[in-house]
PDB file of C-alpha atoms in Angstrom:
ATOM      1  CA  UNK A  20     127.269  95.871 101.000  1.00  0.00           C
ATOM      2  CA  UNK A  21     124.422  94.282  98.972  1.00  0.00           C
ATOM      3  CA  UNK A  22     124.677  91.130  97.342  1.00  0.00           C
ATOM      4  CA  UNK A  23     121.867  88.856  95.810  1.00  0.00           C
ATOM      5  CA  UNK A  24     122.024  85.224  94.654  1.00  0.00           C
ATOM      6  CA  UNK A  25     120.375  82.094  93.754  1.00  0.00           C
ATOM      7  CA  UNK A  26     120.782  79.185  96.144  1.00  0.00           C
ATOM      8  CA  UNK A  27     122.975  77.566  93.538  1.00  0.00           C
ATOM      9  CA  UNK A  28     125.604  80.574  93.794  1.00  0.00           C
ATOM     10  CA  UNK A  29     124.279  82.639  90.824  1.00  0.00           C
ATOM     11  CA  UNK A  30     124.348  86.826  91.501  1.00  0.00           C
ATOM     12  CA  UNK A  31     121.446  88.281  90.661  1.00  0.00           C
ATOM     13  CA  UNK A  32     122.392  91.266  88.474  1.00  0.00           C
ATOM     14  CA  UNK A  33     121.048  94.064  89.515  1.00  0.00           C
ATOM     15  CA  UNK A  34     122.117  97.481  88.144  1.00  0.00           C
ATOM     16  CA  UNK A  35     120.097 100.207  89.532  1.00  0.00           C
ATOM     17  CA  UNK A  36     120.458 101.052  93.292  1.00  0.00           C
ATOM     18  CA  UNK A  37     116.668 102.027  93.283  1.00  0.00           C
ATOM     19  CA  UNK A  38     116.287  97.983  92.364  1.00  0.00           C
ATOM     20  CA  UNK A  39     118.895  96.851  95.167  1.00  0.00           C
ATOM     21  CA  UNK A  40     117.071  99.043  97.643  1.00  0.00           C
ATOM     22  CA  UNK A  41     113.482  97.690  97.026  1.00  0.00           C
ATOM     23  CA  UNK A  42     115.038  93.903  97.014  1.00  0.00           C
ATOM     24  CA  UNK A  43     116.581  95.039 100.514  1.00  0.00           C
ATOM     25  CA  UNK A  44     113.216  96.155 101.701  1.00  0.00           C
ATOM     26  CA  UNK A  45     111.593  93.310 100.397  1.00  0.00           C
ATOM     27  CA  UNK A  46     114.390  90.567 101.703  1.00  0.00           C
ATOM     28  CA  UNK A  47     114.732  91.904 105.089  1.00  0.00           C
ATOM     29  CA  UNK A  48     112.176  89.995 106.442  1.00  0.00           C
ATOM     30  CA  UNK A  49     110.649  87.641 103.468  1.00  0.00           C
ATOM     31  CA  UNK A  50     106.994  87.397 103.441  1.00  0.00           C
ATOM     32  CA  UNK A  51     105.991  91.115 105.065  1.00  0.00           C
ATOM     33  CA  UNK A  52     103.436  92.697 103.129  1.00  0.00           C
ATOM     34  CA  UNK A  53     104.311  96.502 101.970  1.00  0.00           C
ATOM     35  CA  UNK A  54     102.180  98.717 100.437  1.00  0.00           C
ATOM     36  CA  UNK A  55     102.926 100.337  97.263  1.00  0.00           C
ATOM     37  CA  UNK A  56     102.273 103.644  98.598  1.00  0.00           C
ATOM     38  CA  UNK A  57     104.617 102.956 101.988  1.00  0.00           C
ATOM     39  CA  UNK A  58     107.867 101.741  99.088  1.00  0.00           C
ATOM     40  CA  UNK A  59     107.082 104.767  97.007  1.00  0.00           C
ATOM     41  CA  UNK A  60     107.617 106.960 100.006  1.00  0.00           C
ATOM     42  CA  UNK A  61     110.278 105.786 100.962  1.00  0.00           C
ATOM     43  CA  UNK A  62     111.863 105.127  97.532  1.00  0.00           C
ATOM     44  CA  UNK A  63     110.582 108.257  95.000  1.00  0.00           C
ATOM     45  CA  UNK A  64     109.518 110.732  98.090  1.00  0.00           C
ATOM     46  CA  UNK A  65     110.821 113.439  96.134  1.00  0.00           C
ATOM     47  CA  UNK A  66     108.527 112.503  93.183  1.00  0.00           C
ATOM     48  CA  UNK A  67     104.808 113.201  92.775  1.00  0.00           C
ATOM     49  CA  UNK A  68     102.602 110.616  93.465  1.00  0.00           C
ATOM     50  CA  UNK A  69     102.152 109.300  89.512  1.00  0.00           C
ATOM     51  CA  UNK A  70     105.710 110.053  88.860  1.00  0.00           C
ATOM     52  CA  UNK A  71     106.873 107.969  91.781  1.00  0.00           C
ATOM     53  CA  UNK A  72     104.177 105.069  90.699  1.00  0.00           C
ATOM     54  CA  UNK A  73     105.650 104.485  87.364  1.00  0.00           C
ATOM     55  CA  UNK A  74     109.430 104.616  88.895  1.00  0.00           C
ATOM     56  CA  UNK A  75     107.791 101.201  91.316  1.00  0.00           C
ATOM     57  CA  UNK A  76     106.424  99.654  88.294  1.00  0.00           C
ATOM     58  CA  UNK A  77     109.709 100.186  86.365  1.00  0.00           C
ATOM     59  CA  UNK A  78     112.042  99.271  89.259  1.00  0.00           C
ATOM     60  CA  UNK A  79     109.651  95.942  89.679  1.00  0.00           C
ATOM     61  CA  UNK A  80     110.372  95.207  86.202  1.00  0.00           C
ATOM     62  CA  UNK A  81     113.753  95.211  86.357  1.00  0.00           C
ATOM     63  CA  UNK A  82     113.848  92.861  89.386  1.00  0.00           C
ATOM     64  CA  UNK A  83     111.322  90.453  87.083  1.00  0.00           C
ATOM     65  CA  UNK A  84     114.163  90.289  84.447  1.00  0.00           C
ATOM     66  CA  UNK A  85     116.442  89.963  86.648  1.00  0.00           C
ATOM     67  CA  UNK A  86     114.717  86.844  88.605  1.00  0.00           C
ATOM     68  CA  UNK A  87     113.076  85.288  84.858  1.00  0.00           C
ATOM     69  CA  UNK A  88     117.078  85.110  83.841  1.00  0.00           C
ATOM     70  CA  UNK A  89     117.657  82.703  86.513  1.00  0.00           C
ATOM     71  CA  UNK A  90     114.323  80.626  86.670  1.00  0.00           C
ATOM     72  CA  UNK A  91     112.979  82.124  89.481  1.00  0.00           C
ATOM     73  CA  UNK A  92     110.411  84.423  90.626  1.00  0.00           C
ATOM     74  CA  UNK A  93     109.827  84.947  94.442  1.00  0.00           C
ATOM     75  CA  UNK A  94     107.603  88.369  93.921  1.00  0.00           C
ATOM     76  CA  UNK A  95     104.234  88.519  94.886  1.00  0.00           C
ATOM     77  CA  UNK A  96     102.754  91.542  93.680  1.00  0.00           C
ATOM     78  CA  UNK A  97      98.986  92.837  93.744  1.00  0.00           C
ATOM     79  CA  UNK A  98      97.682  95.556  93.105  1.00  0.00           C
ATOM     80  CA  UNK A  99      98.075  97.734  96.193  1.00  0.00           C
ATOM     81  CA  UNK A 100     100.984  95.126  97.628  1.00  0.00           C
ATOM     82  CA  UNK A 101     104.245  93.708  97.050  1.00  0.00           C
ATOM     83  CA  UNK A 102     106.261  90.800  98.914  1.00  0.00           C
ATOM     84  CA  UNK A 103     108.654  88.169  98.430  1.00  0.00           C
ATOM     85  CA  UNK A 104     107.688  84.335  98.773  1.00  0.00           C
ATOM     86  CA  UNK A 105     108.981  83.204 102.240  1.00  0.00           C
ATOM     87  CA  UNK A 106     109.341  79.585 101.219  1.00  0.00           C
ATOM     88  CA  UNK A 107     111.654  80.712  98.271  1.00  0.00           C
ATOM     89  CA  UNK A 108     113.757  83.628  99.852  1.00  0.00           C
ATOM     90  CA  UNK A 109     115.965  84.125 103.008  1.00  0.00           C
ATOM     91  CA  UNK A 110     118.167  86.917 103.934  1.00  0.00           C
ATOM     92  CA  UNK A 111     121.198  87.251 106.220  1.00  0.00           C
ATOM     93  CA  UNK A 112     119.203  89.895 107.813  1.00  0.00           C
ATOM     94  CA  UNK A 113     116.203  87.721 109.318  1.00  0.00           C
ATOM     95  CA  UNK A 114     118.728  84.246 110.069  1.00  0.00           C
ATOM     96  CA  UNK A 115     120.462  86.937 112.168  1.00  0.00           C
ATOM     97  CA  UNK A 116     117.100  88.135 113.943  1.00  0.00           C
ATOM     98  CA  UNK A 117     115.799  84.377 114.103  1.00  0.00           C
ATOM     99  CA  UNK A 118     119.264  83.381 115.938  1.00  0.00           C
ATOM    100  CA  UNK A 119     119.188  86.229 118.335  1.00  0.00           C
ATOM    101  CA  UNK A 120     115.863  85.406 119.066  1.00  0.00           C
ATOM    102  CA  UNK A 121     116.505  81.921 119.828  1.00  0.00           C
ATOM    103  CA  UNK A 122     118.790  82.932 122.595  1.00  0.00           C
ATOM    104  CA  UNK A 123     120.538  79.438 123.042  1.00  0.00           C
ATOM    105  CA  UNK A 124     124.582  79.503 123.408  1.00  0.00           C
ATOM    106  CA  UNK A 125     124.684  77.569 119.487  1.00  0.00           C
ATOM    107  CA  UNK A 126     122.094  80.752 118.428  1.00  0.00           C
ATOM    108  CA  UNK A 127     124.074  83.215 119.960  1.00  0.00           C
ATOM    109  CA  UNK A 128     127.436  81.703 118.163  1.00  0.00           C
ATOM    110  CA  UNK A 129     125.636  81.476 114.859  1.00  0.00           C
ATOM    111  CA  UNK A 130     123.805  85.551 115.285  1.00  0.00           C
ATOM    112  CA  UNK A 131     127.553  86.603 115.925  1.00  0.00           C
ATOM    113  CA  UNK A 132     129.173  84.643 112.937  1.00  0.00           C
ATOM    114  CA  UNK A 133     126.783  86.265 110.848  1.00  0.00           C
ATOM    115  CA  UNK A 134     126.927  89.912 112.031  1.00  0.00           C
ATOM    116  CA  UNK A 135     129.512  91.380 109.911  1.00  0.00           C
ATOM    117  CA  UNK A 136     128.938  95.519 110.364  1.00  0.00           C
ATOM    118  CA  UNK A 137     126.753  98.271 109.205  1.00  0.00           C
ATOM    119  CA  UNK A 138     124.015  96.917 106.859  1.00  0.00           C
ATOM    120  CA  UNK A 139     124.692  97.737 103.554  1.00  0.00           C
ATOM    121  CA  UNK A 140     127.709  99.243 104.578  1.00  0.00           C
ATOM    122  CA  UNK A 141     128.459 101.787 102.003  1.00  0.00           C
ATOM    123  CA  UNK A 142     125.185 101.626  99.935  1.00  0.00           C
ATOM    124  CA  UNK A 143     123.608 104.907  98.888  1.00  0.00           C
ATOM    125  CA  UNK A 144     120.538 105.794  96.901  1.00  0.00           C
ATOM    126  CA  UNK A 145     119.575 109.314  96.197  1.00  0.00           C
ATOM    127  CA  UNK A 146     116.561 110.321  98.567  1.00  0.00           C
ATOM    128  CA  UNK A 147     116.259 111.441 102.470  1.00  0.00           C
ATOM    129  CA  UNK A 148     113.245 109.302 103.604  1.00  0.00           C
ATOM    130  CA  UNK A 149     115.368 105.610 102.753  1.00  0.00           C
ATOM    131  CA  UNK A 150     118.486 107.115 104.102  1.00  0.00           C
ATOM    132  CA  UNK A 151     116.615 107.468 107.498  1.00  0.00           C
ATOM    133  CA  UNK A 152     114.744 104.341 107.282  1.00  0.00           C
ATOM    134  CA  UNK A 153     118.341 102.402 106.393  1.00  0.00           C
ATOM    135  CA  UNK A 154     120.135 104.290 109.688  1.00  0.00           C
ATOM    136  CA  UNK A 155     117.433 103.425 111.817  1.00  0.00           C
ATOM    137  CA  UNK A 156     117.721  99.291 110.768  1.00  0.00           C
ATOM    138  CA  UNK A 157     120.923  99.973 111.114  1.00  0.00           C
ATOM    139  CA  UNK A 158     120.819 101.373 114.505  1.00  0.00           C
ATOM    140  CA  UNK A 159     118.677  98.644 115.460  1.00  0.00           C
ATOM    141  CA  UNK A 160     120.646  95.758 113.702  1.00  0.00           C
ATOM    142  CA  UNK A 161     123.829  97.129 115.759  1.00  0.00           C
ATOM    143  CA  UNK A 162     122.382  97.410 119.085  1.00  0.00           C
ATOM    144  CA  UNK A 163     120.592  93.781 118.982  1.00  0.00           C
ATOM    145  CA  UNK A 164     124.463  92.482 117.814  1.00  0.00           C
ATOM    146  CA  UNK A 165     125.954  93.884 120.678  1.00  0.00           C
ATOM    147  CA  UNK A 166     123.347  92.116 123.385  1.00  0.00           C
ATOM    148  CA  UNK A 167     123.868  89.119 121.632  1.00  0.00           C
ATOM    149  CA  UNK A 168     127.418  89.317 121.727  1.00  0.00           C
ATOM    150  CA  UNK A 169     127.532  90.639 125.442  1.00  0.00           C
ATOM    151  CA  UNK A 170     125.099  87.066 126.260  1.00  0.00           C
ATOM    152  CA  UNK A 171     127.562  85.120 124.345  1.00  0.00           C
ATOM    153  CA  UNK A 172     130.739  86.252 125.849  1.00  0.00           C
ATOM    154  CA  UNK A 173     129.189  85.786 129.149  1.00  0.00           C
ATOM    155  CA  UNK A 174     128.002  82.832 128.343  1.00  0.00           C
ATOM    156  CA  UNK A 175     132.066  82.008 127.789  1.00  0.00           C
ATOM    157  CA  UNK A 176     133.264  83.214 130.139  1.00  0.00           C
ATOM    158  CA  UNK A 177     131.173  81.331 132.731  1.00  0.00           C
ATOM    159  CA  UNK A 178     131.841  78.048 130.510  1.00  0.00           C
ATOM    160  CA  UNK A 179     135.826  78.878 131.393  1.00  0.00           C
ATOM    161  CA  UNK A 180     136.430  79.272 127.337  1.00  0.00           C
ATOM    162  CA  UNK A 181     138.075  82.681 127.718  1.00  0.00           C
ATOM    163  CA  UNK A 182     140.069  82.205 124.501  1.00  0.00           C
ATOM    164  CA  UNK A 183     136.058  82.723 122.785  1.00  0.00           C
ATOM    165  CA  UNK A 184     135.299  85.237 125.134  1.00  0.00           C
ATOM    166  CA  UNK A 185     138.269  87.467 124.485  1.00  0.00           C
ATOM    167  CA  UNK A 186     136.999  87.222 120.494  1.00  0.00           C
ATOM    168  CA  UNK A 187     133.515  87.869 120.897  1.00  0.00           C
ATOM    169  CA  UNK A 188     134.737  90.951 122.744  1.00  0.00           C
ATOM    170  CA  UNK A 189     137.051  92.008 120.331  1.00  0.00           C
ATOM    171  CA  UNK A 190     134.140  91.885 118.033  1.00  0.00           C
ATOM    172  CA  UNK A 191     132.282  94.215 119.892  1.00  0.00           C
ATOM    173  CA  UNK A 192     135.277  96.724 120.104  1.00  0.00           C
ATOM    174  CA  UNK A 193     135.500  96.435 115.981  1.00  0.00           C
ATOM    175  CA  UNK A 194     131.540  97.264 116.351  1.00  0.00           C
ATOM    176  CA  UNK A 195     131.847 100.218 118.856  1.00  0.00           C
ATOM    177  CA  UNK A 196     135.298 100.799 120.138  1.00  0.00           C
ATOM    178  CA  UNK A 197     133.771 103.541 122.855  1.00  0.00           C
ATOM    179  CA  UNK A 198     132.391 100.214 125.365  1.00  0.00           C
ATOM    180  CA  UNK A 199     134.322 100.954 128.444  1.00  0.00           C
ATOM    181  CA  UNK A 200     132.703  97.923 130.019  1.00  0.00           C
ATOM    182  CA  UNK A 201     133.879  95.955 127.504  1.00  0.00           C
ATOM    183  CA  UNK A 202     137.580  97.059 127.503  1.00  0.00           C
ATOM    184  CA  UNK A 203     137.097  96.047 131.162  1.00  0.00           C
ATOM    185  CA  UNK A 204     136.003  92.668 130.212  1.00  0.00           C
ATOM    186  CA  UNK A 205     138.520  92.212 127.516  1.00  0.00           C
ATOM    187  CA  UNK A 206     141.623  93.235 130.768  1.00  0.00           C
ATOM    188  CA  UNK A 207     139.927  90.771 132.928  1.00  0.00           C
ATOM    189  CA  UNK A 208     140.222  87.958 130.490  1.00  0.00           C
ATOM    190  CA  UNK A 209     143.411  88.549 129.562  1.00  0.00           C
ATOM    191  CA  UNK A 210     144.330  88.528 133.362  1.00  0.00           C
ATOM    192  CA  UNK A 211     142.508  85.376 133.886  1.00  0.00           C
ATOM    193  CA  UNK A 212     144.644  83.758 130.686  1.00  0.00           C
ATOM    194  CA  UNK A 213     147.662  84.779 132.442  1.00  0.00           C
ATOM    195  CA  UNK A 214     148.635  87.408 129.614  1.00  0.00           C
ATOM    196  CA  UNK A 215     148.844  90.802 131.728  1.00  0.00           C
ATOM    197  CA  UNK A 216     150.825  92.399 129.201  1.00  0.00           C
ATOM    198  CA  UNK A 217     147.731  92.374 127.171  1.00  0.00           C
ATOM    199  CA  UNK A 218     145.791  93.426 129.539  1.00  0.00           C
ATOM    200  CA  UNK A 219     148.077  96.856 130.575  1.00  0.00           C
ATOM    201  CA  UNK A 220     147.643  96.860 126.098  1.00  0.00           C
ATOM    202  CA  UNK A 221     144.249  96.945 126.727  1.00  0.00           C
ATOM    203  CA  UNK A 222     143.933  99.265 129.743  1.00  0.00           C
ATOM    204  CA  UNK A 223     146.607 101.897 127.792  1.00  0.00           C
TER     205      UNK A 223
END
């Protein structure tokens, strides 16, 4: 789902969905440029072009109240751009990118810890063009969690912790229950653990 808060645990209320979806945009990786034209399209592309300007300007607004409430203002906005400050913001989104980047077994751990499902499981707003942009991050998101989580349970499994491996690939099995190579994995660990019982669960 979305959530938004200060670094002192205060939500950041935000009642619109066309205000949650631009902060999503904006937070997914802090301190990308987008044009105004680029979060209009994919925002208001059912609206004419002036239309769909003064819906930005209105939704930006709304996130400025929201953020003066608390103290704070991370957005940078000109006059053909919009970001947040990247000293001032983080998101789950890019710690999870940074630690599956990193690629060490700690990384790995951490990128897995934080990957819990679909992002913004459940959100909707009201127009085709962020739909498709949200199931393509999500796509994208899902298949980068499941190499990291493959590296990490081999990683495991070579260390001998097979208790961690058989979770990591549970994990994966919540994520996409169709891995056959992973129900594989999962039988051969519970072999290896002694527990064939399990493992005839598994295969069943």
């Amino acid at each position: 789902g979305f959530e938004a808060k200060t670094i002192d645990d205060k939500k950041i209320a935000l009642k619109g969905r066309k205000a949650q979806a631009l902060l999503t945009c904006l937070a997914m990786s802090p301190g990308e440029v987008w044009s105004r034209d680029k979060l209009m399209g994919l925002l208001w592309s059912d609206r004419g072009d002036e239309q769909a300007r003064g819906s930005l300007r209105q939704t930006l607004s709304e996130l400025r109240k929201a953020f003066s409430k608390l103290g704070e203002n991370p957005l940078l906005a000109e006059r053909d751009s919009i970001s947040l400050d990247a000293k001032r913001v983080e998101s789950d989104v890019a710690r999870f990118i940074n630690y599956a980047a990193d690629g060490s077994p700690a990384s790995l751990e951490q990128a897995t810890q934080l990957y819990k499902g679909d992002l913004l499981d459940g959100f909707g707003v009201t127009d085709v063009a962020f739909e498709e942009w949200l199931n393509i991050e999500r796509g994208s998101l899902n298949e980068r969690a499941q190499t990291v989580m493959s590296a990490l349970s081999d990683h495991q499994k070579t260390s001998g912790d097979f208790e961690k491996a058989t979770i990591t690939c549970r994990k994966r099995l919540a994520i996409d229950p169709l891995q056959e190579i992973v129900h594989r994995d999962l039988m051969s660990l519970y072999v290896a653990q002694g527990d064939r019982s399990m493992a005839l669960k598994q295969y069943q």
